[in-house]
CSV table of C-alpha atoms in Angstrom, one decimal:
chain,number,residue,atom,x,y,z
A,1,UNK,CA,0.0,0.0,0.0
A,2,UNK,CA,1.1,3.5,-0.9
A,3,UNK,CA,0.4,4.5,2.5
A,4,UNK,CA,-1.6,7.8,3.6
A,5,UNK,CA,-1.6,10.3,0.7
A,6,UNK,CA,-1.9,13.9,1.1
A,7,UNK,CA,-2.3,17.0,-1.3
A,8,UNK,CA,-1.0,19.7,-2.0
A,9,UNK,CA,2.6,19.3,0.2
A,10,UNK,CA,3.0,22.8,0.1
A,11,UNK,CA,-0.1,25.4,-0.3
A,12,UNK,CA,0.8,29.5,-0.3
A,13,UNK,CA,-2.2,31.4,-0.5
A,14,UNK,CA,-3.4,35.2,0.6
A,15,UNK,CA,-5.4,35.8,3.1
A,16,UNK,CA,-9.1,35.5,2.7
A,17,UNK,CA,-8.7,32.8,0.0
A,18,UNK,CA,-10.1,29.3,0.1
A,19,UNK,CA,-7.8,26.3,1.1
A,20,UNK,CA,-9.1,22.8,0.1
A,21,UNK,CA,-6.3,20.4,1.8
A,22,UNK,CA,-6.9,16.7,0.6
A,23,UNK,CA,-6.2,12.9,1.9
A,24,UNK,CA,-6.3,9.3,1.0
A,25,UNK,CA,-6.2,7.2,3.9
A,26,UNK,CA,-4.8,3.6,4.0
A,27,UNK,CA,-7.5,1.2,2.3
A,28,UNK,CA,-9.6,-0.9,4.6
A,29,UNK,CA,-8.7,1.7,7.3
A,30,UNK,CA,-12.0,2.8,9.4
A,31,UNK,CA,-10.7,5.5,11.2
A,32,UNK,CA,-9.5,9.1,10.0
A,33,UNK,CA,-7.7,11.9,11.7
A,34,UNK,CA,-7.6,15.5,10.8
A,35,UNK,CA,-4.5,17.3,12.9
A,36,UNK,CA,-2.7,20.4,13.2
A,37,UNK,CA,0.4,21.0,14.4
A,38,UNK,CA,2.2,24.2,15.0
A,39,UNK,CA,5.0,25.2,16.8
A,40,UNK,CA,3.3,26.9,19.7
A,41,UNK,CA,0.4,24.1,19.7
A,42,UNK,CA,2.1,21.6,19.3
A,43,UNK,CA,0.0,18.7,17.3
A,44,UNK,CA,-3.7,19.4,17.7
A,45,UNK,CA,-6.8,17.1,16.9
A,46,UNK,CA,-8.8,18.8,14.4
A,47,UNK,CA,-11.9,16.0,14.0
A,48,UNK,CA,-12.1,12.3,13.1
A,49,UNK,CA,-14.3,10.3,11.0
A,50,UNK,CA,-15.7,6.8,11.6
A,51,UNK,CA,-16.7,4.8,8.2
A,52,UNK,CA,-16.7,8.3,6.8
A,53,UNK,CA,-19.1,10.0,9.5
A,54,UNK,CA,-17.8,12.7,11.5
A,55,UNK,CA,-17.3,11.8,15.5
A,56,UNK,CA,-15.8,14.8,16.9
A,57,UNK,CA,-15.1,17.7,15.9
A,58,UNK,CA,-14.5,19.5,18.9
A,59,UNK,CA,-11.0,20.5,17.3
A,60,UNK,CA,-11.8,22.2,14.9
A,61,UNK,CA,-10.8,26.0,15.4
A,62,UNK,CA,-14.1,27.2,14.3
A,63,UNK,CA,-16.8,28.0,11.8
A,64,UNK,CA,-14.2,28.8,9.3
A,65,UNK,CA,-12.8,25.5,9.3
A,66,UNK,CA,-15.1,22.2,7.2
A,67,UNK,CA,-13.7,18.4,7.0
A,68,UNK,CA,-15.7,15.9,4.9
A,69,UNK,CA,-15.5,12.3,4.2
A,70,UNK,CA,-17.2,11.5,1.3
A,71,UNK,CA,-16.4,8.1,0.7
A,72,UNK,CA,-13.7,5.8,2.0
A,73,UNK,CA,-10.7,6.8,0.2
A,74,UNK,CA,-11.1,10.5,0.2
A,75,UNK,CA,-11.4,13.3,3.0
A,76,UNK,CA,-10.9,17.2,2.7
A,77,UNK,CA,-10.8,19.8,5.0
A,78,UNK,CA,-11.2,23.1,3.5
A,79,UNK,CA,-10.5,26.4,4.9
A,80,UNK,CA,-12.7,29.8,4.0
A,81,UNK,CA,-11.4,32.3,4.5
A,82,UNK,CA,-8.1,31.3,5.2
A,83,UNK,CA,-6.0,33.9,8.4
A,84,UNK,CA,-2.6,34.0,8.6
A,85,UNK,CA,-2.9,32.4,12.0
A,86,UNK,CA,-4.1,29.1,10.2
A,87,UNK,CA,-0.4,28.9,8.9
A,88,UNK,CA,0.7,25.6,10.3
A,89,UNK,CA,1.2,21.6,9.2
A,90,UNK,CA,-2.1,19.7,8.2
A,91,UNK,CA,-1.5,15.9,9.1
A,92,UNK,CA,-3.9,13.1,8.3
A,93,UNK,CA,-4.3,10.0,9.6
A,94,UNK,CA,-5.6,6.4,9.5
A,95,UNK,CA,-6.4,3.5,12.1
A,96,UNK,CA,-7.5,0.2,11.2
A,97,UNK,CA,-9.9,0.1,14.4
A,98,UNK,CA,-11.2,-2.5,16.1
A,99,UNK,CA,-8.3,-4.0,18.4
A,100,UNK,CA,-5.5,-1.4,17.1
A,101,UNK,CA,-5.5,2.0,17.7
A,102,UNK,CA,-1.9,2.4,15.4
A,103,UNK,CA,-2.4,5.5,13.4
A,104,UNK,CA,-0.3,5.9,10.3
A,105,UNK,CA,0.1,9.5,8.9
A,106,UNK,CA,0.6,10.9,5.4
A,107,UNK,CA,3.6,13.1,5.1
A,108,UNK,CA,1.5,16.5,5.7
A,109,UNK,CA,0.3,19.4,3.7
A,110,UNK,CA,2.6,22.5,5.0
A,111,UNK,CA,-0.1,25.8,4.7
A,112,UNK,CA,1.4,29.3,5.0
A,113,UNK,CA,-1.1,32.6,4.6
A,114,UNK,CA,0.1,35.6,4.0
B,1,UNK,CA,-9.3,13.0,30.4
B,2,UNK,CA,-6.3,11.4,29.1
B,3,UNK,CA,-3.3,13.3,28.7
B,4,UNK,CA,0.9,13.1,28.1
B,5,UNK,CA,3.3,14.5,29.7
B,6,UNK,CA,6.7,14.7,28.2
B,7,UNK,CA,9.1,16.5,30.5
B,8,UNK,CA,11.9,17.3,28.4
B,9,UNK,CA,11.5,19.6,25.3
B,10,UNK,CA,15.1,19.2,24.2
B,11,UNK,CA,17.8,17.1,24.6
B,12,UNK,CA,21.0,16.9,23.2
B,13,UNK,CA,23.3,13.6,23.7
B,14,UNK,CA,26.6,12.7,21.8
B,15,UNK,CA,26.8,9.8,19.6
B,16,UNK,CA,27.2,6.5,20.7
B,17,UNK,CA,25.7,7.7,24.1
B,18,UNK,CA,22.6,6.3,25.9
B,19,UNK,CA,19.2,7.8,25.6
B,20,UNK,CA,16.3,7.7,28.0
B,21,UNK,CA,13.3,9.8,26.5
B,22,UNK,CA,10.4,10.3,29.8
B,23,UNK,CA,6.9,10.0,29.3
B,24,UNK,CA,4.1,10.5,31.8
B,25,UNK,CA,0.7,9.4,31.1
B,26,UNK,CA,-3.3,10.2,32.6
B,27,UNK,CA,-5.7,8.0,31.8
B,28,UNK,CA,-8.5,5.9,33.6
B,29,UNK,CA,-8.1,2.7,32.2
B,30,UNK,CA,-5.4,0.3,30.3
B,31,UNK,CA,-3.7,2.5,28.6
B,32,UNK,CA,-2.5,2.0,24.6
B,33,UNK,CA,1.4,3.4,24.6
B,34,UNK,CA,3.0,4.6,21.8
B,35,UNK,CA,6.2,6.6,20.6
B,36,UNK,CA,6.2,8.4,17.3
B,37,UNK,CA,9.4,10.0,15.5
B,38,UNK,CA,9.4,12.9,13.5
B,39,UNK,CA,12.0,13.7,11.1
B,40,UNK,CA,12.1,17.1,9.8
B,41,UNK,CA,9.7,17.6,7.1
B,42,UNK,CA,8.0,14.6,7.8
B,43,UNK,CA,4.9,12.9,9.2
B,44,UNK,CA,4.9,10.7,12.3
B,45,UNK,CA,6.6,7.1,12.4
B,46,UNK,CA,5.8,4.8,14.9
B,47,UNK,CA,8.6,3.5,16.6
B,48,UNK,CA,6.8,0.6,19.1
B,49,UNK,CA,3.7,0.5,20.9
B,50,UNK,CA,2.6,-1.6,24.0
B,51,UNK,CA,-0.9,-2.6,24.3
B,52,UNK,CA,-0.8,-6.0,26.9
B,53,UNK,CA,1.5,-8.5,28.3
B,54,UNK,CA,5.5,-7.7,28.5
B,55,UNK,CA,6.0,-4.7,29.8
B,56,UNK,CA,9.5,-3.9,27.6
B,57,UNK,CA,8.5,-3.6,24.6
B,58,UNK,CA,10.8,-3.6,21.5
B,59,UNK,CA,10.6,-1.6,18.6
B,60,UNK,CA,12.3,-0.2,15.6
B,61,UNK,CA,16.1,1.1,15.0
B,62,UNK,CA,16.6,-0.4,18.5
B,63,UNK,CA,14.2,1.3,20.4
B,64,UNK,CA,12.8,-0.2,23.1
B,65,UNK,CA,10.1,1.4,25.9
B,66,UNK,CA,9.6,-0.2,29.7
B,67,UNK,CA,6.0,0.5,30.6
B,68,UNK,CA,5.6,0.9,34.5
B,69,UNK,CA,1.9,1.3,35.6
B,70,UNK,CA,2.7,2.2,39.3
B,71,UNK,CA,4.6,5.3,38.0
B,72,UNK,CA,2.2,5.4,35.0
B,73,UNK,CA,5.5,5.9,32.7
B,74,UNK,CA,6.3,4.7,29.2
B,75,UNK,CA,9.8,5.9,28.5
B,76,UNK,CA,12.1,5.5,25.8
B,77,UNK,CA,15.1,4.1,25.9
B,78,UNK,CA,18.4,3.6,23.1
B,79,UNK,CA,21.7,1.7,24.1
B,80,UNK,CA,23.9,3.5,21.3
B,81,UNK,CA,22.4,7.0,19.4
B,82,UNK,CA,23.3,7.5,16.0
B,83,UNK,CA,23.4,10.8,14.2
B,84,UNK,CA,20.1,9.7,12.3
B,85,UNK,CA,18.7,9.2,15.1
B,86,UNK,CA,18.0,12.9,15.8
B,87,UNK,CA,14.6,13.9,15.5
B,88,UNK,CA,11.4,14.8,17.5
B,89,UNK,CA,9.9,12.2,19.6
B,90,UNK,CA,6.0,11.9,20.6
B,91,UNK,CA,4.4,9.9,22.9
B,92,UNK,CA,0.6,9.3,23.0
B,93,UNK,CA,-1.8,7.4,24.9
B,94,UNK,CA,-5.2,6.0,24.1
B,95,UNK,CA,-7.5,3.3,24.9
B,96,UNK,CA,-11.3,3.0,24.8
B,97,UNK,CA,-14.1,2.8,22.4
B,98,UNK,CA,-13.1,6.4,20.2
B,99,UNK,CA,-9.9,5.2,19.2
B,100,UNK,CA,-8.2,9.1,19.6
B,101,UNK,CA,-4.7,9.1,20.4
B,102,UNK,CA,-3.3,12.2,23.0
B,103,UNK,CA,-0.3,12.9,21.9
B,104,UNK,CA,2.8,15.0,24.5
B,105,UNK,CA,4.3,18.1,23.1
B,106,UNK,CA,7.4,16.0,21.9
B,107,UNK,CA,11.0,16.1,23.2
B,108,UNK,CA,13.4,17.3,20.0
B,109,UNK,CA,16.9,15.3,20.3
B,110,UNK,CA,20.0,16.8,19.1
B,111,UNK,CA,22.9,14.6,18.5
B,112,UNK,CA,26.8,15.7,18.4
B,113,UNK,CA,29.1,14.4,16.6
């Protein structure tokens, strides 16, 4: 398996503009993790998804900030409009589930507003 | 709540030398251990995990981590650091039915030549 797959790697945009980060997860994987990690934060929980339904989203920064999970092999999380204070690495994740909680990340999408 | 503690936000060793990473865990129940690396640029590797039974657990480029309930520690341990080997390290703790992972603020290791 190609692993977790995330796009773009590297996103510049204004601020005020629309930021549509993308992820495959691992195939056959149940669980997937939207994260945020800065250097202040640290790494942050954004939301997770469950057989593509959202569980919690308590992470998410606010209003400004949407994750979806259309189908299996495809999640976004989308940013509008984007603050320079949203400047930060976007991880994804996925867990099998059931009896292992492993989480295996994609290599990041790395977001600077200006 | 669950949470991770790791003590040590830098630490610098020379190679060939000995690490011991710390990491101090909350949470209610059995706890699911793990450490992560970070290499710059990169996304998260796990490195070992302990979920039940021996309490030393071994993991990759000879890593290993002693789990110790009573002083609800999973720490990270190397005999001999190599160069590569510098890098953040994470440690996160879950367990349960929601399958989240709480991850420390990470300890960065330095190593000198």
């Amino acid at each position: 398996d190609a692993g977790v797959i995330q796009s773009p790697r590297h996103e510049v945009t204004e601020m005020g503009q629309e930021v549509t980060l993308r992820c495959k997860p691992i195939s056959g994987h149940d669980y997937l993790f939207w994260y945020r990690q800065t250097m202040m934060r640290g790494l942050e929980l954004l939301i997770y998804f469950n057989n593509n339904v959202p569980i919690d989203d308590s992470g998410m920064p606010e209003d400004r900030f949407s994750a979806k999970m259309p189908n299996a092999s495809f999640s976004t999380l989308k940013i509008q409009p984007s603050e320079p204070r949203d400047s930060a690495v976007y991880f994804c994740a996925s867990s099998l589930g059931w009896t292992d909680y492993e989480q295996y990340f994609g290599p990041g999408t790395r977001l600077t507003v200006t | 709540a669950q949470s991770v503690t790791q003590p040590d936000i830098h630490i610098t060793v020379s190679e060939g030398a000995s690490l011991e990473l710390r990491c101090n865990y909350s949470y209610g129940a059995t706890p699911y251990l793990f450490w992560y690396v970070q290499s710059p640029g990169q996304g998260l590797q796990l490195l070992l995990k302990y979920f039940s039974g021996d309490t030393l657990v071994q993991g990759i480029k000879g890593f290993e981590a002693e789990f110790k309930r009573s002083q609800s520690s999973f720490n990270l341990r190397k005999p001999s650091v190599h160069w590569s080997d510098a890098a953040e390290y994470f440690c996160a703790v879950g367990g349960g039915s929601n399958y989240k992972l709480t991850f420390g603020k990470g300890t960065l290791l330095t190593v000198n030549p």
